[in-house]
Tab-separated table of C-alpha atoms in Angstrom:
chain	number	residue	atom	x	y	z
A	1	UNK	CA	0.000	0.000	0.000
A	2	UNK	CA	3.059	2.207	0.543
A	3	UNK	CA	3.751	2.227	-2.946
A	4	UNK	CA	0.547	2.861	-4.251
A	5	UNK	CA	0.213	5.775	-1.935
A	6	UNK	CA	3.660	6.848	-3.174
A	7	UNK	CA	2.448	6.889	-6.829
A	8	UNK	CA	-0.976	8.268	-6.037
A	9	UNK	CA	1.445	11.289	-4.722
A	10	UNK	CA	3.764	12.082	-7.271
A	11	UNK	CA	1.139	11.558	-9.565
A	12	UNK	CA	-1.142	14.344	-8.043
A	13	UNK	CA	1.443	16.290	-8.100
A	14	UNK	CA	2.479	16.277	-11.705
A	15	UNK	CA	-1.097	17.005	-12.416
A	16	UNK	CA	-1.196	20.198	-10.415
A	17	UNK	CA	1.741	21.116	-11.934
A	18	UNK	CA	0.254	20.723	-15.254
A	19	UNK	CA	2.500	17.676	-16.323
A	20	UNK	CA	0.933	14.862	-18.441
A	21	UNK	CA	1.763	11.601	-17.004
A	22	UNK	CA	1.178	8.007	-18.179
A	23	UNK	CA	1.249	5.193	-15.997
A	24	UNK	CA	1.279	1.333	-16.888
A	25	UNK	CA	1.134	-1.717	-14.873
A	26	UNK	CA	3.510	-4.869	-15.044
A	27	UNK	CA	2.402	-7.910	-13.654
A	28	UNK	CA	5.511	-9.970	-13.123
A	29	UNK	CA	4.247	-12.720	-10.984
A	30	UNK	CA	4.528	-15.267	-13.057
A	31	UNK	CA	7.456	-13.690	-15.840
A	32	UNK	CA	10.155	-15.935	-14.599
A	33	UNK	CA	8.194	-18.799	-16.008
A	34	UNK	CA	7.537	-17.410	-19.108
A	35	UNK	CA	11.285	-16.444	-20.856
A	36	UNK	CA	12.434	-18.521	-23.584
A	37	UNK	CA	16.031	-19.891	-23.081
A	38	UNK	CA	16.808	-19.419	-26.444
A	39	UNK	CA	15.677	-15.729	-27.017
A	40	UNK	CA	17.408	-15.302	-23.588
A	41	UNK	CA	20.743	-16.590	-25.156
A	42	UNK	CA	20.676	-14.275	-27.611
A	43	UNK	CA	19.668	-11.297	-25.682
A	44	UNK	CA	23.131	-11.734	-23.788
A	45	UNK	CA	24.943	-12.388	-26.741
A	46	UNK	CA	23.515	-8.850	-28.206
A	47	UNK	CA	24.828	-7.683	-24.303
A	48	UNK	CA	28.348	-9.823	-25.150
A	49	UNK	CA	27.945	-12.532	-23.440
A	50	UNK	CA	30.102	-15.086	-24.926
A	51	UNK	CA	32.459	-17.747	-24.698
A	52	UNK	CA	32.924	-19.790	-21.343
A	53	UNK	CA	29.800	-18.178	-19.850
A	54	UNK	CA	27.794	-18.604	-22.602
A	55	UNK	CA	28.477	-21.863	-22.458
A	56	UNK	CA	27.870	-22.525	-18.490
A	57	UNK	CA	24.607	-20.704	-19.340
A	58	UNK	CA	23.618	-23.310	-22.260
A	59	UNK	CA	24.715	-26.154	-20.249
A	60	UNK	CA	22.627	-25.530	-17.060
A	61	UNK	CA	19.411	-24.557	-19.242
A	62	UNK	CA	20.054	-27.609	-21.322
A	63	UNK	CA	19.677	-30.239	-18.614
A	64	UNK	CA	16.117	-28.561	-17.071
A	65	UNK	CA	13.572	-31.075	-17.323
A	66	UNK	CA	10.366	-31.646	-15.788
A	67	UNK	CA	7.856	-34.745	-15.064
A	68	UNK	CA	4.563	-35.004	-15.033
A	69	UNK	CA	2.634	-36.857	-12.181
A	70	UNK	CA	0.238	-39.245	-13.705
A	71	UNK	CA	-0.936	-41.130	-10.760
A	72	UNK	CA	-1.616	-40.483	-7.171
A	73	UNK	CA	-1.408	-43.647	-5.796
A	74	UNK	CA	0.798	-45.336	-6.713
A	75	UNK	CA	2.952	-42.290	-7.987
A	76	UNK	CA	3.415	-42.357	-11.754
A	77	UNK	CA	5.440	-40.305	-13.541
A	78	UNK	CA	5.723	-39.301	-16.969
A	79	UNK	CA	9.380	-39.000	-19.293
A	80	UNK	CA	11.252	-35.882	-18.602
A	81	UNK	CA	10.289	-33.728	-20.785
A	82	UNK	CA	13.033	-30.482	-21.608
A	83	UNK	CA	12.250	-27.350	-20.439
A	84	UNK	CA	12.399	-25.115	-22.777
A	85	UNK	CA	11.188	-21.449	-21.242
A	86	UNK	CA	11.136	-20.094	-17.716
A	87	UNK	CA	14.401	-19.418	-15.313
A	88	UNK	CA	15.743	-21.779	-12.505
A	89	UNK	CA	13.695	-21.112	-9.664
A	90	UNK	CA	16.083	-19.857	-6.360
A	91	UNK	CA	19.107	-19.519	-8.533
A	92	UNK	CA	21.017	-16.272	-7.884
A	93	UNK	CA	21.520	-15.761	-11.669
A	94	UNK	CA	17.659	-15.971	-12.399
A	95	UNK	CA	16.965	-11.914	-11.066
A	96	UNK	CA	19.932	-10.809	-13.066
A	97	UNK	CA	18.965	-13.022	-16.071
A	98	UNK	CA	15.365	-11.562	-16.283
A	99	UNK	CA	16.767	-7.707	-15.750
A	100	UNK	CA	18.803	-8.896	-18.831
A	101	UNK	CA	15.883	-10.237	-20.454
A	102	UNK	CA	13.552	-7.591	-20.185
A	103	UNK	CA	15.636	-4.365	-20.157
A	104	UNK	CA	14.668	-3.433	-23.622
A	105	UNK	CA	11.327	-3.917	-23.222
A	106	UNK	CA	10.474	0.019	-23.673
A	107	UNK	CA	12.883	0.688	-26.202
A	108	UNK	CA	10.888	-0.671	-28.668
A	109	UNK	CA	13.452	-3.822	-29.657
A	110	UNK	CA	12.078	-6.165	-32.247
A	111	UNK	CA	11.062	-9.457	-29.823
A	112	UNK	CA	13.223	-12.479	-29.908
A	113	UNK	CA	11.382	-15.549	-30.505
């Protein structure tokens, strides 16, 4: 609520002052599941990511996999299936992998896809 009283704020003040504002709303909640390793590989390529990195970077994204459970009792699971979009959940990279990801997002960059 802080932050919405915050806005609210600044916002009534650029008003009286006669300043046109625009505001927009992000919901991120769910955007770590949603990036595609591959567009995210290139995106740090285009910021010069490269070589051994690059490479660590491929190699933990290339072994995510997930199951599906089939069967409550007794458990079943499906094959692995690769995991092709979304960032490691709890890693330390994943924050700064996702600024990465999205930092062009206003500038009007063609999407990678």
């Amino acid at each position: 609520m802080t932050q919405v009283g915050c806005l609210y704020e600044i916002m009534q003040c650029r008003c009286n002052q006669g300043n046109r504002s625009y505001l927009l709303f992000v919901d991120v909640k769910k955007a770590y599941d949603t990036v595609p390793h591959e567009a995210m590989f290139a995106k740090l390529q285009r910021f010069g990511v490269r070589g051994r990195l690059l490479q660590y970077l491929r190699a933990l994204y290339a072994s995510s996999r997930f199951d599906v459970r089939t069967g409550a009792d007794p458990v079943v699971l499906s094959e692995p299936v690769p995991l092709l979009r979304g960032l490691r959940k709890g890693c330390p990279l994943s924050p700064v992998l996702f600024n990465i990801f999205i930092n062009d997002v206003l500038t009007g960059a063609a999407p990678l896809e």
